[in-house]
PDB file of N, CA, C and O in Angstrom, chain B, residues numbered from 101:
ATOM      1  N   MET B 101     -21.569 154.319 -67.721  1.00  0.00           N
ATOM      2  CA  MET B 101     -22.110 155.416 -66.841  1.00  0.00           C
ATOM      3  C   MET B 101     -22.315 156.709 -67.722  1.00  0.00           C
ATOM      4  O   MET B 101     -23.262 157.388 -67.325  1.00  0.00           O
ATOM      5  N   ALA B 102     -21.783 157.113 -68.609  1.00  0.00           N
ATOM      6  CA  ALA B 102     -21.616 158.175 -69.421  1.00  0.00           C
ATOM      7  C   ALA B 102     -22.951 158.121 -70.132  1.00  0.00           C
ATOM      8  O   ALA B 102     -23.856 158.910 -69.859  1.00  0.00           O
ATOM      9  N   ILE B 103     -23.041 157.305 -70.923  1.00  0.00           N
ATOM     10  CA  ILE B 103     -24.054 156.754 -71.974  1.00  0.00           C
ATOM     11  C   ILE B 103     -25.622 156.766 -71.279  1.00  0.00           C
ATOM     12  O   ILE B 103     -26.633 157.002 -71.940  1.00  0.00           O
ATOM     13  N   GLY B 104     -25.621 156.439 -69.697  1.00  0.00           N
ATOM     14  CA  GLY B 104     -26.778 156.295 -69.495  1.00  0.00           C
ATOM     15  C   GLY B 104     -27.494 157.879 -68.907  1.00  0.00           C
ATOM     16  O   GLY B 104     -28.679 158.206 -68.972  1.00  0.00           O
ATOM     17  N   ILE B 105     -26.387 158.642 -68.363  1.00  0.00           N
ATOM     18  CA  ILE B 105     -26.662 160.032 -68.599  1.00  0.00           C
ATOM     19  C   ILE B 105     -27.004 160.392 -69.661  1.00  0.00           C
ATOM     20  O   ILE B 105     -28.228 160.524 -69.641  1.00  0.00           O
ATOM     21  N   LEU B 106     -26.581 160.641 -70.643  1.00  0.00           N
ATOM     22  CA  LEU B 106     -26.701 161.067 -72.036  1.00  0.00           C
ATOM     23  C   LEU B 106     -28.188 160.661 -72.218  1.00  0.00           C
ATOM     24  O   LEU B 106     -29.042 161.543 -72.301  1.00  0.00           O
ATOM     25  N   TYR B 107     -28.539 159.265 -72.287  1.00  0.00           N
ATOM     26  CA  TYR B 107     -30.067 158.780 -72.562  1.00  0.00           C
ATOM     27  C   TYR B 107     -30.897 159.540 -71.511  1.00  0.00           C
ATOM     28  O   TYR B 107     -32.002 159.777 -72.000  1.00  0.00           O
ATOM     29  N   LEU B 108     -30.792 160.008 -70.270  1.00  0.00           N
ATOM     30  CA  LEU B 108     -31.580 160.421 -69.414  1.00  0.00           C
ATOM     31  C   LEU B 108     -31.872 161.495 -69.661  1.00  0.00           C
ATOM     32  O   LEU B 108     -33.035 161.876 -69.536  1.00  0.00           O
ATOM     33  N   PHE B 109     -30.752 162.397 -70.141  1.00  0.00           N
ATOM     34  CA  PHE B 109     -30.912 163.831 -70.672  1.00  0.00           C
ATOM     35  C   PHE B 109     -31.699 163.901 -71.985  1.00  0.00           C
ATOM     36  O   PHE B 109     -32.587 164.725 -72.205  1.00  0.00           O
ATOM     37  N   LEU B 110     -31.354 163.113 -72.691  1.00  0.00           N
ATOM     38  CA  LEU B 110     -32.178 163.374 -74.148  1.00  0.00           C
ATOM     39  C   LEU B 110     -33.666 163.014 -73.825  1.00  0.00           C
ATOM     40  O   LEU B 110     -34.572 163.713 -74.277  1.00  0.00           O
ATOM     41  N   THR B 111     -33.918 161.912 -73.037  1.00  0.00           N
ATOM     42  CA  THR B 111     -35.281 161.628 -72.785  1.00  0.00           C
ATOM     43  C   THR B 111     -35.914 162.647 -72.132  1.00  0.00           C
ATOM     44  O   THR B 111     -37.083 162.857 -72.457  1.00  0.00           O
ATOM     45  N   PHE B 112     -35.321 163.464 -71.121  1.00  0.00           N
ATOM     46  CA  PHE B 112     -36.058 164.442 -70.829  1.00  0.00           C
ATOM     47  C   PHE B 112     -36.146 165.618 -71.392  1.00  0.00           C
ATOM     48  O   PHE B 112     -36.995 166.447 -71.063  1.00  0.00           O
ATOM     49  N   VAL B 113     -35.236 165.804 -72.334  1.00  0.00           N
ATOM     50  CA  VAL B 113     -35.500 167.133 -73.386  1.00  0.00           C
ATOM     51  C   VAL B 113     -36.635 166.911 -74.478  1.00  0.00           C
ATOM     52  O   VAL B 113     -37.405 167.782 -74.882  1.00  0.00           O
ATOM     53  N   ILE B 114     -36.594 165.591 -74.877  1.00  0.00           N
ATOM     54  CA  ILE B 114     -37.706 164.946 -75.843  1.00  0.00           C
ATOM     55  C   ILE B 114     -38.977 165.176 -74.994  1.00  0.00           C
ATOM     56  O   ILE B 114     -39.850 165.873 -75.511  1.00  0.00           O
ATOM     57  N   CYS B 115     -39.200 164.662 -73.713  1.00  0.00           N
ATOM     58  CA  CYS B 115     -40.340 164.714 -72.925  1.00  0.00           C
ATOM     59  C   CYS B 115     -40.814 166.239 -72.637  1.00  0.00           C
ATOM     60  O   CYS B 115     -42.023 166.474 -72.640  1.00  0.00           O
ATOM     61  N   PHE B 116     -40.023 167.120 -72.426  1.00  0.00           N
ATOM     62  CA  PHE B 116     -40.055 168.556 -72.484  1.00  0.00           C
ATOM     63  C   PHE B 116     -40.680 169.276 -73.515  1.00  0.00           C
ATOM     64  O   PHE B 116     -41.569 170.125 -73.435  1.00  0.00           O
ATOM     65  N   ILE B 117     -40.010 168.756 -74.636  1.00  0.00           N
ATOM     66  CA  ILE B 117     -40.649 169.364 -75.780  1.00  0.00           C
ATOM     67  C   ILE B 117     -41.735 168.890 -76.374  1.00  0.00           C
ATOM     68  O   ILE B 117     -42.400 169.593 -77.134  1.00  0.00           O
ATOM     69  N   LEU B 118     -42.003 167.786 -76.125  1.00  0.00           N
ATOM     70  CA  LEU B 118     -43.244 167.363 -76.504  1.00  0.00           C
ATOM     71  C   LEU B 118     -44.517 167.900 -75.717  1.00  0.00           C
ATOM     72  O   LEU B 118     -45.500 168.366 -76.292  1.00  0.00           O
ATOM     73  N   VAL B 119     -44.401 167.792 -74.449  1.00  0.00           N
ATOM     74  CA  VAL B 119     -45.506 168.691 -73.478  1.00  0.00           C
ATOM     75  C   VAL B 119     -45.745 169.858 -73.905  1.00  0.00           C
ATOM     76  O   VAL B 119     -46.860 170.291 -74.193  1.00  0.00           O
ATOM     77  N   HIS B 120     -44.419 170.605 -73.993  1.00  0.00           N
ATOM     78  CA  HIS B 120     -44.822 172.012 -74.664  1.00  0.00           C
ATOM     79  C   HIS B 120     -45.686 172.105 -75.997  1.00  0.00           C
ATOM     80  O   HIS B 120     -46.642 172.866 -76.148  1.00  0.00           O
ATOM     81  N   ILE B 121     -45.247 171.306 -76.837  1.00  0.00           N
ATOM     82  CA  ILE B 121     -46.082 171.386 -78.431  1.00  0.00           C
ATOM     83  C   ILE B 121     -47.356 171.038 -77.982  1.00  0.00           C
ATOM     84  O   ILE B 121     -48.339 171.736 -78.230  1.00  0.00           O
ATOM     85  N   VAL B 122     -47.411 169.850 -77.241  1.00  0.00           N
ATOM     86  CA  VAL B 122     -48.899 169.545 -76.973  1.00  0.00           C
ATOM     87  C   VAL B 122     -49.801 170.755 -76.222  1.00  0.00           C
ATOM     88  O   VAL B 122     -50.962 171.012 -76.540  1.00  0.00           O
ATOM     89  N   LYS B 123     -49.161 171.345 -75.326  1.00  0.00           N
ATOM     90  CA  LYS B 123     -50.045 172.743 -74.928  1.00  0.00           C
ATOM     91  C   LYS B 123     -50.168 173.767 -75.746  1.00  0.00           C
ATOM     92  O   LYS B 123     -51.157 174.500 -75.762  1.00  0.00           O
ATOM     93  N   LEU B 124     -49.122 173.894 -76.518  1.00  0.00           N
ATOM     94  CA  LEU B 124     -49.260 174.999 -77.489  1.00  0.00           C
ATOM     95  C   LEU B 124     -50.144 174.709 -78.623  1.00  0.00           C
ATOM     96  O   LEU B 124     -50.613 175.578 -79.358  1.00  0.00           O
ATOM     97  N   ALA B 125     -50.380 173.271 -78.749  1.00  0.00           N
ATOM     98  CA  ALA B 125     -51.255 173.119 -79.807  1.00  0.00           C
ATOM     99  C   ALA B 125     -52.780 173.271 -79.416  1.00  0.00           C
ATOM    100  O   ALA B 125     -53.719 173.670 -80.104  1.00  0.00           O
ATOM    101  N   TYR B 126     -52.742 172.763 -77.891  1.00  0.00           N
ATOM    102  CA  TYR B 126     -54.167 173.136 -77.284  1.00  0.00           C
ATOM    103  C   TYR B 126     -54.587 174.429 -77.213  1.00  0.00           C
ATOM    104  O   TYR B 126     -55.800 174.640 -77.247  1.00  0.00           O
ATOM    105  N   ILE B 127     -53.781 175.385 -77.115  1.00  0.00           N
ATOM    106  CA  ILE B 127     -53.949 176.927 -76.835  1.00  0.00           C
ATOM    107  C   ILE B 127     -54.419 177.289 -78.265  1.00  0.00           C
ATOM    108  O   ILE B 127     -55.376 178.057 -78.368  1.00  0.00           O
ATOM    109  N   GLY B 128     -53.714 176.708 -79.584  1.00  0.00           N
ATOM    110  CA  GLY B 128     -53.834 177.588 -80.570  1.00  0.00           C
ATOM    111  C   GLY B 128     -55.199 176.727 -81.004  1.00  0.00           C
ATOM    112  O   GLY B 128     -55.756 177.232 -81.979  1.00  0.00           O
ATOM    113  N   LEU B 129     -55.788 175.642 -80.527  1.00  0.00           N
ATOM    114  CA  LEU B 129     -56.872 175.061 -81.069  1.00  0.00           C
ATOM    115  C   LEU B 129     -57.947 176.037 -80.490  1.00  0.00           C
ATOM    116  O   LEU B 129     -58.742 176.588 -81.251  1.00  0.00           O
ATOM    117  N   LYS B 130     -57.968 176.245 -79.171  1.00  0.00           N
ATOM    118  CA  LYS B 130     -59.093 176.975 -78.570  1.00  0.00           C
ATOM    119  C   LYS B 130     -59.158 178.213 -78.962  1.00  0.00           C
ATOM    120  O   LYS B 130     -60.235 178.806 -78.901  1.00  0.00           O
ATOM    121  N   SER B 131     -58.171 178.749 -79.373  1.00  0.00           N
ATOM    122  CA  SER B 131     -58.515 180.265 -80.000  1.00  0.00           C
ATOM    123  C   SER B 131     -58.556 180.277 -81.327  1.00  0.00           C
ATOM    124  O   SER B 131     -58.399 181.376 -81.859  1.00  0.00           O
ATOM    125  N   VAL B 132     -58.808 178.899 -82.332  1.00  0.00           N
ATOM    126  CA  VAL B 132     -59.378 178.915 -83.429  1.00  0.00           C
ATOM    127  C   VAL B 132     -60.840 178.813 -83.268  1.00  0.00           C
ATOM    128  O   VAL B 132     -61.619 179.379 -84.036  1.00  0.00           O
ATOM    129  N   ARG B 133     -61.216 178.079 -82.254  1.00  0.00           N
ATOM    130  CA  ARG B 133     -62.509 177.625 -82.258  1.00  0.00           C
ATOM    131  C   ARG B 133     -63.482 178.593 -81.572  1.00  0.00           C
ATOM    132  O   ARG B 133     -64.703 178.465 -81.492  1.00  0.00           O
ATOM    133  N   LYS B 134     -62.675 179.642 -81.064  1.00  0.00           N
ATOM    134  CA  LYS B 134     -63.556 180.988 -80.421  1.00  0.00           C
ATOM    135  C   LYS B 134     -64.597 181.449 -81.523  1.00  0.00           C
ATOM    136  O   LYS B 134     -64.255 181.357 -82.702  1.00  0.00           O
ATOM    137  N   LYS B 135     -65.734 181.896 -81.231  1.00  0.00           N
ATOM    138  CA  LYS B 135     -66.871 182.347 -82.112  1.00  0.00           C
ATOM    139  C   LYS B 135     -66.673 183.802 -82.292  1.00  0.00           C
ATOM    140  O   LYS B 135     -66.385 184.333 -81.220  1.00  0.00           O
ATOM    141  N   PRO B 136     -66.724 184.552 -83.201  1.00  0.00           N
ATOM    142  CA  PRO B 136     -66.932 186.055 -83.141  1.00  0.00           C
ATOM    143  C   PRO B 136     -67.789 186.493 -82.395  1.00  0.00           C
ATOM    144  O   PRO B 136     -68.920 186.013 -82.464  1.00  0.00           O
ATOM    145  N   GLU B 137     -67.512 187.467 -81.523  1.00  0.00           N
ATOM    146  CA  GLU B 137     -68.772 188.047 -80.648  1.00  0.00           C
ATOM    147  C   GLU B 137     -69.529 189.038 -81.567  1.00  0.00           C
ATOM    148  O   GLU B 137     -69.119 189.788 -82.453  1.00  0.00           O
ATOM    149  N   ALA B 138     -70.865 188.781 -81.029  1.00  0.00           N
ATOM    150  CA  ALA B 138     -71.952 189.707 -82.076  1.00  0.00           C
ATOM    151  C   ALA B 138     -71.639 190.946 -81.212  1.00  0.00           C
ATOM    152  O   ALA B 138     -71.284 190.916 -80.034  1.00  0.00           O
ATOM    153  N   PRO B 139     -71.858 192.221 -82.104  1.00  0.00           N
ATOM    154  CA  PRO B 139     -72.275 193.493 -81.556  1.00  0.00           C
ATOM    155  C   PRO B 139     -73.153 193.779 -80.504  1.00  0.00           C
ATOM    156  O   PRO B 139     -74.371 193.713 -80.670  1.00  0.00           O
ATOM    157  N   LYS B 140     -72.561 194.143 -79.260  1.00  0.00           N
ATOM    158  CA  LYS B 140     -73.616 194.178 -78.234  1.00  0.00           C
ATOM    159  C   LYS B 140     -74.618 195.308 -78.239  1.00  0.00           C
ATOM    160  O   LYS B 140     -74.219 196.449 -78.471  1.00  0.00           O
ATOM    161  N   GLU B 141     -75.882 195.067 -78.001  1.00  0.00           N
ATOM    162  CA  GLU B 141     -76.925 196.357 -78.027  1.00  0.00           C
ATOM    163  C   GLU B 141     -76.682 196.682 -76.557  1.00  0.00           C
ATOM    164  O   GLU B 141     -76.263 196.065 -75.577  1.00  0.00           O
ATOM    165  N   LYS B 142     -77.180 198.075 -76.853  1.00  0.00           N
ATOM    166  CA  LYS B 142     -77.248 198.893 -75.451  1.00  0.00           C
ATOM    167  C   LYS B 142     -78.421 198.313 -74.467  1.00  0.00           C
ATOM    168  O   LYS B 142     -79.576 198.468 -74.864  1.00  0.00           O
ATOM    169  N   PRO B 143     -78.275 197.855 -73.594  1.00  0.00           N
ATOM    170  CA  PRO B 143     -78.869 197.099 -72.695  1.00  0.00           C
ATOM    171  C   PRO B 143     -80.058 198.106 -72.126  1.00  0.00           C
ATOM    172  O   PRO B 143     -79.771 199.264 -71.822  1.00  0.00           O
ATOM    173  N   ALA B 144     -81.561 197.542 -71.986  1.00  0.00           N
ATOM    174  CA  ALA B 144     -82.257 198.747 -71.543  1.00  0.00           C
ATOM    175  C   ALA B 144     -81.993 199.000 -70.374  1.00  0.00           C
ATOM    176  O   ALA B 144     -81.213 198.288 -69.741  1.00  0.00           O
ATOM    177  N   PRO B 145     -82.614 200.110 -69.823  1.00  0.00           N
ATOM    178  CA  PRO B 145     -82.243 200.750 -68.243  1.00  0.00           C
ATOM    179  C   PRO B 145     -83.295 200.017 -67.678  1.00  0.00           C
ATOM    180  O   PRO B 145     -84.485 199.894 -67.968  1.00  0.00           O
ATOM    181  N   GLU B 146     -82.362 199.427 -66.549  1.00  0.00           N
ATOM    182  CA  GLU B 146     -83.137 198.779 -65.483  1.00  0.00           C
ATOM    183  C   GLU B 146     -83.940 199.502 -64.724  1.00  0.00           C
ATOM    184  O   GLU B 146     -83.628 200.692 -64.680  1.00  0.00           O
ATOM    185  N   PRO B 147     -85.006 199.144 -64.019  1.00  0.00           N
ATOM    186  CA  PRO B 147     -85.739 199.733 -62.986  1.00  0.00           C
ATOM    187  C   PRO B 147     -85.077 199.857 -61.921  1.00  0.00           C
ATOM    188  O   PRO B 147     -84.128 199.121 -61.654  1.00  0.00           O
ATOM    189  N   LYS B 148     -85.517 200.879 -61.106  1.00  0.00           N
ATOM    190  CA  LYS B 148     -84.760 201.427 -59.976  1.00  0.00           C
ATOM    191  C   LYS B 148     -85.186 200.092 -58.927  1.00  0.00           C
ATOM    192  O   LYS B 148     -86.287 199.543 -58.894  1.00  0.00           O
ATOM    193  N   PRO B 149     -84.127 199.795 -58.196  1.00  0.00           N
ATOM    194  CA  PRO B 149     -84.207 198.594 -57.019  1.00  0.00           C
ATOM    195  C   PRO B 149     -85.097 198.876 -56.100  1.00  0.00           C
ATOM    196  O   PRO B 149     -84.992 200.008 -55.627  1.00  0.00           O
ATOM    197  N   LYS B 150     -86.143 198.055 -55.593  1.00  0.00           N
ATOM    198  CA  LYS B 150     -87.210 198.222 -54.471  1.00  0.00           C
ATOM    199  C   LYS B 150     -86.323 198.244 -53.202  1.00  0.00           C
ATOM    200  O   LYS B 150     -85.283 197.586 -53.223  1.00  0.00           O
ATOM    201  N   LYS B 151     -86.650 198.935 -52.127  1.00  0.00           N
ATOM    202  CA  LYS B 151     -86.025 198.716 -50.813  1.00  0.00           C
ATOM    203  C   LYS B 151     -86.456 197.418 -50.507  1.00  0.00           C
ATOM    204  O   LYS B 151     -87.632 197.091 -50.666  1.00  0.00           O
ATOM    205  N   PRO B 152     -85.393 196.465 -49.978  1.00  0.00           N
ATOM    206  CA  PRO B 152     -85.836 195.096 -49.500  1.00  0.00           C
ATOM    207  C   PRO B 152     -86.924 195.514 -47.893  1.00  0.00           C
ATOM    208  O   PRO B 152     -86.810 196.428 -47.076  1.00  0.00           O
ATOM    209  N   GLU B 153     -87.873 194.420 -47.992  1.00  0.00           N
ATOM    210  CA  GLU B 153     -88.585 194.483 -46.749  1.00  0.00           C
ATOM    211  C   GLU B 153     -88.028 194.127 -45.554  1.00  0.00           C
ATOM    212  O   GLU B 153     -87.270 193.157 -45.545  1.00  0.00           O
ATOM    213  N   PRO B 154     -88.253 194.720 -44.543  1.00  0.00           N
ATOM    214  CA  PRO B 154     -87.539 194.050 -43.072  1.00  0.00           C
ATOM    215  C   PRO B 154     -87.919 192.908 -42.930  1.00  0.00           C
ATOM    216  O   PRO B 154     -89.072 192.568 -43.194  1.00  0.00           O
ATOM    217  N   VAL B 155     -86.913 192.020 -42.435  1.00  0.00           N
ATOM    218  CA  VAL B 155     -87.084 190.793 -42.098  1.00  0.00           C
ATOM    219  C   VAL B 155     -87.062 190.654 -40.244  1.00  0.00           C
ATOM    220  O   VAL B 155     -86.116 190.927 -39.506  1.00  0.00           O
ATOM    221  N   TYR B 156     -88.587 190.084 -39.811  1.00  0.00           N
ATOM    222  CA  TYR B 156     -88.689 189.880 -38.467  1.00  0.00           C
ATOM    223  C   TYR B 156     -88.535 188.475 -38.131  1.00  0.00           C
ATOM    224  O   TYR B 156     -88.916 187.613 -38.923  1.00  0.00           O
ATOM    225  N   TYR B 157     -87.847 188.091 -36.684  1.00  0.00           N
ATOM    226  CA  TYR B 157     -87.129 186.787 -36.279  1.00  0.00           C
ATOM    227  C   TYR B 157     -88.345 186.406 -35.179  1.00  0.00           C
ATOM    228  O   TYR B 157     -88.675 187.341 -34.450  1.00  0.00           O
ATOM    229  N   ILE B 158     -88.844 185.490 -35.042  1.00  0.00           N
ATOM    230  CA  ILE B 158     -89.381 184.984 -33.926  1.00  0.00           C
ATOM    231  C   ILE B 158     -88.656 184.465 -33.047  1.00  0.00           C
ATOM    232  O   ILE B 158     -88.246 183.331 -33.294  1.00  0.00           O
ATOM    233  N   VAL B 159     -88.264 185.097 -31.760  1.00  0.00           N
ATOM    234  CA  VAL B 159     -87.110 184.222 -30.670  1.00  0.00           C
ATOM    235  C   VAL B 159     -88.268 183.863 -29.461  1.00  0.00           C
ATOM    236  O   VAL B 159     -89.094 184.674 -29.042  1.00  0.00           O
ATOM    237  N   GLU B 160     -88.142 182.630 -29.064  1.00  0.00           N
ATOM    238  CA  GLU B 160     -88.618 182.230 -27.784  1.00  0.00           C
ATOM    239  C   GLU B 160     -87.389 182.047 -26.548  1.00  0.00           C
ATOM    240  O   GLU B 160     -86.235 181.650 -26.707  1.00  0.00           O
ATOM    241  N   LYS B 161     -87.947 182.405 -25.505  1.00  0.00           N
ATOM    242  CA  LYS B 161     -86.801 182.567 -24.524  1.00  0.00           C
ATOM    243  C   LYS B 161     -86.768 181.206 -23.900  1.00  0.00           C
ATOM    244  O   LYS B 161     -87.807 180.554 -23.801  1.00  0.00           O
ATOM    245  N   LYS B 162     -85.735 180.799 -23.520  1.00  0.00           N
ATOM    246  CA  LYS B 162     -85.675 179.520 -22.828  1.00  0.00           C
ATOM    247  C   LYS B 162     -86.265 179.471 -21.558  1.00  0.00           C
ATOM    248  O   LYS B 162     -86.113 180.417 -20.786  1.00  0.00           O
ATOM    249  N   LYS B 163     -86.988 178.383 -21.216  1.00  0.00           N
ATOM    250  CA  LYS B 163     -87.494 178.458 -19.673  1.00  0.00           C
ATOM    251  C   LYS B 163     -86.575 177.550 -18.828  1.00  0.00           C
ATOM    252  O   LYS B 163     -86.083 176.445 -19.056  1.00  0.00           O
ATOM    253  N   ALA B 164     -86.505 178.483 -17.660  1.00  0.00           N
ATOM    254  CA  ALA B 164     -85.358 177.603 -16.775  1.00  0.00           C
ATOM    255  C   ALA B 164     -86.226 176.444 -15.939  1.00  0.00           C
ATOM    256  O   ALA B 164     -87.416 176.523 -15.634  1.00  0.00           O
ATOM    257  N   LYS B 165     -85.448 175.519 -15.696  1.00  0.00           N
ATOM    258  CA  LYS B 165     -86.183 174.440 -14.753  1.00  0.00           C
ATOM    259  C   LYS B 165     -86.262 174.666 -13.241  1.00  0.00           C
ATOM    260  O   LYS B 165     -85.252 174.854 -12.563  1.00  0.00           O
ATOM    261  N   LYS B 166     -87.557 174.638 -12.717  1.00  0.00           N
ATOM    262  CA  LYS B 166     -87.854 175.322 -11.721  1.00  0.00           C
ATOM    263  C   LYS B 166     -87.507 174.298 -10.714  1.00  0.00           C
ATOM    264  O   LYS B 166     -87.041 174.812  -9.697  1.00  0.00           O
ATOM    265  N   SER B 167     -87.592 172.977 -10.678  1.00  0.00           N
ATOM    266  CA  SER B 167     -87.429 171.932  -9.727  1.00  0.00           C
ATOM    267  C   SER B 167     -86.731 170.903 -10.060  1.00  0.00           C
ATOM    268  O   SER B 167     -86.933 170.591 -11.234  1.00  0.00           O
ATOM    269  N   TYR B 168     -85.992 170.241  -9.520  1.00  0.00           N
ATOM    270  CA  TYR B 168     -84.995 169.164  -9.752  1.00  0.00           C
ATOM    271  C   TYR B 168     -85.468 167.883  -9.069  1.00  0.00           C
ATOM    272  O   TYR B 168     -85.879 168.077  -7.925  1.00  0.00           O
ATOM    273  N   SER B 169     -85.508 166.617  -9.500  1.00  0.00           N
ATOM    274  CA  SER B 169     -85.732 165.482  -8.677  1.00  0.00           C
ATOM    275  C   SER B 169     -84.720 165.120  -7.532  1.00  0.00           C
ATOM    276  O   SER B 169     -83.660 165.702  -7.304  1.00  0.00           O
ATOM    277  N   ALA B 170     -85.247 164.050  -6.855  1.00  0.00           N
ATOM    278  CA  ALA B 170     -84.243 163.867  -5.748  1.00  0.00           C
ATOM    279  C   ALA B 170     -82.620 163.039  -6.620  1.00  0.00           C
ATOM    280  O   ALA B 170     -82.645 162.456  -7.704  1.00  0.00           O
ATOM    281  N   PRO B 171     -81.685 163.197  -5.951  1.00  0.00           N
ATOM    282  CA  PRO B 171     -80.598 162.590  -6.614  1.00  0.00           C
ATOM    283  C   PRO B 171     -80.659 161.034  -6.424  1.00  0.00           C
ATOM    284  O   PRO B 171     -80.820 160.794  -5.228  1.00  0.00           O
ATOM    285  N   LYS B 172     -80.601 160.130  -7.024  1.00  0.00           N
ATOM    286  CA  LYS B 172     -80.299 158.820  -7.134  1.00  0.00           C
ATOM    287  C   LYS B 172     -78.804 158.338  -6.641  1.00  0.00           C
ATOM    288  O   LYS B 172     -77.672 158.801  -6.785  1.00  0.00           O
ATOM    289  N   GLU B 173     -79.386 157.118  -5.952  1.00  0.00           N
ATOM    290  CA  GLU B 173     -78.164 156.794  -5.216  1.00  0.00           C
ATOM    291  C   GLU B 173     -77.642 155.574  -5.972  1.00  0.00           C
ATOM    292  O   GLU B 173     -78.391 154.670  -6.344  1.00  0.00           O
ATOM    293  N   ILE B 174     -76.308 155.589  -6.186  1.00  0.00           N
ATOM    294  CA  ILE B 174     -75.352 154.541  -6.824  1.00  0.00           C
ATOM    295  C   ILE B 174     -74.745 153.725  -6.063  1.00  0.00           C
ATOM    296  O   ILE B 174     -74.076 154.098  -5.100  1.00  0.00           O
ATOM    297  N   GLN B 175     -74.918 152.402  -6.432  1.00  0.00           N
ATOM    298  CA  GLN B 175     -74.075 151.413  -5.738  1.00  0.00           C
ATOM    299  C   GLN B 175     -73.282 150.324  -6.342  1.00  0.00           C
ATOM    300  O   GLN B 175     -73.877 149.495  -7.032  1.00  0.00           O
ATOM    301  N   PHE B 176     -72.124 150.238  -6.178  1.00  0.00           N
ATOM    302  CA  PHE B 176     -71.232 149.209  -6.872  1.00  0.00           C
ATOM    303  C   PHE B 176     -70.887 148.187  -6.257  1.00  0.00           C
ATOM    304  O   PHE B 176     -70.539 148.325  -5.085  1.00  0.00           O
ATOM    305  N   LYS B 177     -70.882 147.033  -6.788  1.00  0.00           N
ATOM    306  CA  LYS B 177     -70.978 145.829  -6.782  1.00  0.00           C
ATOM    307  C   LYS B 177     -69.272 145.482  -6.070  1.00  0.00           C
ATOM    308  O   LYS B 177     -68.234 145.964  -6.523  1.00  0.00           O
ATOM    309  N   ASP B 178     -69.357 144.657  -5.028  1.00  0.00           N
ATOM    310  CA  ASP B 178     -67.951 144.417  -4.264  1.00  0.00           C
ATOM    311  C   ASP B 178     -67.463 143.034  -4.788  1.00  0.00           C
ATOM    312  O   ASP B 178     -66.399 142.562  -4.386  1.00  0.00           O
TER     313      ASP B 178
END
């Protein structure tokens, strides 16, 4: 029983270490692949933004139904 707990603990430690080594290697690879940034030039001044044009909406009013048809009679079969 004790040997099983020892193997379980060792397996956990080995997997933990391997996962973190892979993560650190990936982070290191990403930092090495970064291209050096070129010096940024001053951007040209942007023209003043124009006022947005007003938006007009076309709205139709609902028309009420003025008359209803006569009610229908419902018959149930016996």
